[in-house]
Coordinates of C-alpha atoms in Angstrom, one line a residue:
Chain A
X1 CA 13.2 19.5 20.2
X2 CA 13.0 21.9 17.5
X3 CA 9.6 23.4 16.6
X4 CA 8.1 25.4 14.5
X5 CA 6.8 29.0 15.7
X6 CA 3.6 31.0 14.4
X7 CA 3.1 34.6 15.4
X8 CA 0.5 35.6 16.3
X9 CA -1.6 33.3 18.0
X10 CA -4.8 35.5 17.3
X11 CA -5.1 38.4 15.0
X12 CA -8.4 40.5 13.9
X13 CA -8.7 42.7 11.7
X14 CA -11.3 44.6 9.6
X15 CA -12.8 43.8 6.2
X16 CA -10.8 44.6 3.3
X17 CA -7.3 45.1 5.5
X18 CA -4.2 43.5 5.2
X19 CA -2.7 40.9 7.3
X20 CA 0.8 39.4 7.2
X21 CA 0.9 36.2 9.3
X22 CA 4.4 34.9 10.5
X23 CA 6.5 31.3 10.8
X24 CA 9.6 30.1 11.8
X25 CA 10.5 26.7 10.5
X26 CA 12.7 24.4 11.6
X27 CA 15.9 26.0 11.1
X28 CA 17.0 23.2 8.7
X29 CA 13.9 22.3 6.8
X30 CA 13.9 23.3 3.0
X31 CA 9.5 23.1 2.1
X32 CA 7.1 25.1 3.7
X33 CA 3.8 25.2 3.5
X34 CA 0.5 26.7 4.4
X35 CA -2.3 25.1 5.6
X36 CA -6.0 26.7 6.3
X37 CA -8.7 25.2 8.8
X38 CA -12.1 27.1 8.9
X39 CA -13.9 26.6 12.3
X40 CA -15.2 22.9 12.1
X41 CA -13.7 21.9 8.7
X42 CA -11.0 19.9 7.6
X43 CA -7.9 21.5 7.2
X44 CA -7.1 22.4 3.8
X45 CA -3.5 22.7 1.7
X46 CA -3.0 26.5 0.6
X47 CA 0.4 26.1 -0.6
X48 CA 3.9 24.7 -0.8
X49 CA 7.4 27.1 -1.4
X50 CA 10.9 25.6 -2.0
X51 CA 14.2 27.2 -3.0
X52 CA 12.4 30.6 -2.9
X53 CA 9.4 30.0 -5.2
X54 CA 6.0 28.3 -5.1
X55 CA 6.0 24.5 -5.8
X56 CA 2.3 24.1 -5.5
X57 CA -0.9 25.8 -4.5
X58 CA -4.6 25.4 -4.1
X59 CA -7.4 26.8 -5.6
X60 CA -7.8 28.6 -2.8
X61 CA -4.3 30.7 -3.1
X62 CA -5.8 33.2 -5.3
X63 CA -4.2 36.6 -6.3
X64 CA -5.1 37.9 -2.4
X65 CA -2.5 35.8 -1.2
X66 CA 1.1 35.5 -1.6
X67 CA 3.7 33.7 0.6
X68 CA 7.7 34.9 0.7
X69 CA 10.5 34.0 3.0
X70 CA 12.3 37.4 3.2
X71 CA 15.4 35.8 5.2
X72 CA 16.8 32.8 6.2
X73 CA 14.6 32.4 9.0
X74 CA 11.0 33.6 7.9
X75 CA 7.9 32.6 5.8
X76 CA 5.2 34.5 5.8
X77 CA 1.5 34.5 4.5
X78 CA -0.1 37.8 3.3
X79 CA -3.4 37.9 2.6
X80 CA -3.8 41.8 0.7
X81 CA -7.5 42.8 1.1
X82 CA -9.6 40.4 4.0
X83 CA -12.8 39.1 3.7
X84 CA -14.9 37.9 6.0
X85 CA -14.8 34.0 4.6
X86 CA -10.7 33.6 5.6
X87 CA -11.4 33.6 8.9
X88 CA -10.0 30.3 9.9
X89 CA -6.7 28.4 11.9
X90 CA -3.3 29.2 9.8
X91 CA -1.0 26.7 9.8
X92 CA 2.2 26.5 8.6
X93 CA 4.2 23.7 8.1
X94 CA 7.9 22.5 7.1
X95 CA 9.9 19.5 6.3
X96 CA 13.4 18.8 5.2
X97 CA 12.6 17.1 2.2
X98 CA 9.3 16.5 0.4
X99 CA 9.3 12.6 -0.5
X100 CA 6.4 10.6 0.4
X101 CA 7.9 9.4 3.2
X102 CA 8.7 12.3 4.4
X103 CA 6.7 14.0 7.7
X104 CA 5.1 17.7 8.3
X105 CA 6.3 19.5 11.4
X106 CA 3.3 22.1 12.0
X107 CA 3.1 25.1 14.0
X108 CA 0.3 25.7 16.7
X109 CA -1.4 28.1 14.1
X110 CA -2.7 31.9 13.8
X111 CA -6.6 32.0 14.6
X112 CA -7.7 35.2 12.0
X113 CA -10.4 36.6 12.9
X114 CA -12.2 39.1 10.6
X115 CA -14.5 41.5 11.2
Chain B
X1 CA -5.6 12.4 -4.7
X2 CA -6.2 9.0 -3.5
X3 CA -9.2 8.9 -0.7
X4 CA -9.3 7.3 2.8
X5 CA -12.5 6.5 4.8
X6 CA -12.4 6.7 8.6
X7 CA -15.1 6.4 10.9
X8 CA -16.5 10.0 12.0
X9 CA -16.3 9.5 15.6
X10 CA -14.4 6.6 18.3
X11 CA -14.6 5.9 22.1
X12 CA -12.1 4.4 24.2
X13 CA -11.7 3.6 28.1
X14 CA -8.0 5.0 29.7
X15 CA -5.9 2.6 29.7
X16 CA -7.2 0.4 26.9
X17 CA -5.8 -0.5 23.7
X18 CA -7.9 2.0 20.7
X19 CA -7.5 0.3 17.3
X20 CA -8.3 3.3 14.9
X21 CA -9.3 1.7 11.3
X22 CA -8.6 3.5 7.8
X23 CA -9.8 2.7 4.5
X24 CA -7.8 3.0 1.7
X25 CA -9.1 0.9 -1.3
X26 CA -7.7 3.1 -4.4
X27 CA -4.1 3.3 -2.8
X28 CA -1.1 3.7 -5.3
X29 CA 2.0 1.5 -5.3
X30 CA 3.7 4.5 -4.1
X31 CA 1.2 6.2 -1.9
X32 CA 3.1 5.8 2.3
X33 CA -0.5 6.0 5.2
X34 CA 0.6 8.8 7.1
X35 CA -1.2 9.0 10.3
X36 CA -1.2 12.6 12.1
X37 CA -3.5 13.8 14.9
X38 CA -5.0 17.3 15.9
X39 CA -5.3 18.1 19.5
X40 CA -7.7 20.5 20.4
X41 CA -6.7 23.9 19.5
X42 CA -3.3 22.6 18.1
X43 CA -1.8 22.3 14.9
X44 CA -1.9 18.6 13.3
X45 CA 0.8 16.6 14.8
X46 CA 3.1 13.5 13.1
X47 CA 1.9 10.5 14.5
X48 CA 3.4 7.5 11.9
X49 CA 3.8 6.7 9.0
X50 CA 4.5 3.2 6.2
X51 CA 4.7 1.9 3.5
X52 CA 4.4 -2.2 3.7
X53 CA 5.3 -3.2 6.3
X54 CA 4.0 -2.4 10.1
X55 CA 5.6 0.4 11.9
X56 CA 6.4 0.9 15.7
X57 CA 7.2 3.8 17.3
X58 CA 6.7 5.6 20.7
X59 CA 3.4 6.7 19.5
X60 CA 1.7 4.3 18.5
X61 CA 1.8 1.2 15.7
X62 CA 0.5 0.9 12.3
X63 CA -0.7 -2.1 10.7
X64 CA -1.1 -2.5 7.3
X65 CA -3.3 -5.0 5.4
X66 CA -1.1 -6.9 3.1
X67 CA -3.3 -5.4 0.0
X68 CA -2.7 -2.0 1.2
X69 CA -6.2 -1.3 1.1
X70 CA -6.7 -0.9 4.8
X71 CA -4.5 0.4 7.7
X72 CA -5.0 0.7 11.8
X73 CA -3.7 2.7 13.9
X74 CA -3.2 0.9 17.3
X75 CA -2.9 3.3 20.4
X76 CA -1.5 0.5 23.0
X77 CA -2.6 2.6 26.2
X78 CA -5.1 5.0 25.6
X79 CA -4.1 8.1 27.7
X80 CA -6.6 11.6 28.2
X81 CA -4.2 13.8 26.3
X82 CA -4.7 11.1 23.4
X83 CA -7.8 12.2 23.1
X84 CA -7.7 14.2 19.8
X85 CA -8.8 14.1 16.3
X86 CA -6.9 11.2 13.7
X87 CA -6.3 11.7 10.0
X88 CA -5.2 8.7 7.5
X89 CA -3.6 10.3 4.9
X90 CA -2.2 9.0 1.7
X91 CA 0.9 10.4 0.4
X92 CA 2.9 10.6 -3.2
X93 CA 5.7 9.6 -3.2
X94 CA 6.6 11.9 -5.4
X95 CA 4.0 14.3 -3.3
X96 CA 4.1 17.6 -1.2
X97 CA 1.3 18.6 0.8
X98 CA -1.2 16.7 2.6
X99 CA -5.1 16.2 1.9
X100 CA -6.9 15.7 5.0
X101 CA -10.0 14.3 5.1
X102 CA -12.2 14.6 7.9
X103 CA -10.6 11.6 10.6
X104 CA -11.7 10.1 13.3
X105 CA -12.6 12.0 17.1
X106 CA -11.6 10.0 19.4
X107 CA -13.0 10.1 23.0
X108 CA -10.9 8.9 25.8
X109 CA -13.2 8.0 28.9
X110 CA -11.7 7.9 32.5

């Protein structure tokens, strides 16, 4: 059954570093998203991307984040300076079409961890 | 977003049916109950989902009130590895991403 992939499972890093966190969807899903869970909380919608552009995103997407999918296969999440506060469960997520009907395949998540 | 009220935490024996309720009383004509569940340490897995009518899958059911205001999800053998956390969620239908509130931990006892 086809999945979707994260990479990597854990990552730490340092304050103030960058970190590019990785997914494979399902090879014929057109929406991705990303999806945030701090230790304990609920998990929380970052943001959507279809046809190569952002469809919808959170308050908490601000200007240290940005998504792309730089080939067919990839979407990535890039957070450009770390604070301690994303720690937290990544998630992506993708579907094949985005009606209300319509359900999320999610990956097993990136744990970030920083320091 | 519309809101849905689950209760915080749920027991269940193995073996047993586990009727997991969902309230939903500011539901939209277009809104589909989506029901996913979070194993621990996993990502948030599709469970089922309707619209009107009740639902059957390998999973699990879902029965919906005829008001759409509530929903349950009926696990009809409660297994260990169901153990997990379950989210109602109300979806758009002209929607994208998910709101997940808080759900319901459910305990499986052997």
């Amino acid at each position: 059954e086809p999945e979707v992939t994260q990479t990597p499972s854990h990552q730490v890093t340092q304050m103030g570093q960058e970190v590019i966190l990785r997914c494979v969807p399902i090879s014929n899903h057109l929406y991705f998203y990303w999806y945030r869970q701090i230790l304990g909380q609920k998990v929380e919608f970052l943001v959507s991307f279809y046809n190569n552009e952002i469809s919808e995103k959170s308050e908490i997407f601000d200007d240290q984040f940005s998504v792309e999918r730089p080939d067919g296969s990839n979407f990535t999440l890039k957070i450009r300076s770390t604070k301690l506060e994303d720690s937290a469960m990544y998630f992506c997520a993708s579907t094949f079409r985005a009606g209300g009907g319509d359900e999320q395949y999610f990956g097993p998540g990136t744990r970030l961890t920083v320091t | 977003d519309a809101k849905t009220t689950q209760p915080n935490s749920m027991e269940s024996n193995e073996e047993e049916p586990v009727h997991l309720p969902c309230n939903h009383s500011t539901i939209s004509g277009t809104d589909y109950i989506h029901w996913y569940r979070q194993l621990p340490s996993q990502g948030p897995e599709y469970v089922i989902h309707g619209l009107t009518s009740n639902v059957n899958n390998r999973m699990a059911s879902l029965a919906i009130a005829e008001d759409r205001k509530s929903s349950t999800l009926i696990l009809h053998r409660a297994t260990l590895r169901d153990a997990a956390v379950y989210y109602c969620i109300l979806r758009r239908g002209t929607g994208n991403q998910f709101y997940f509130g808080t759900g319901t931990s459910l305990t499986v006892i052997p």
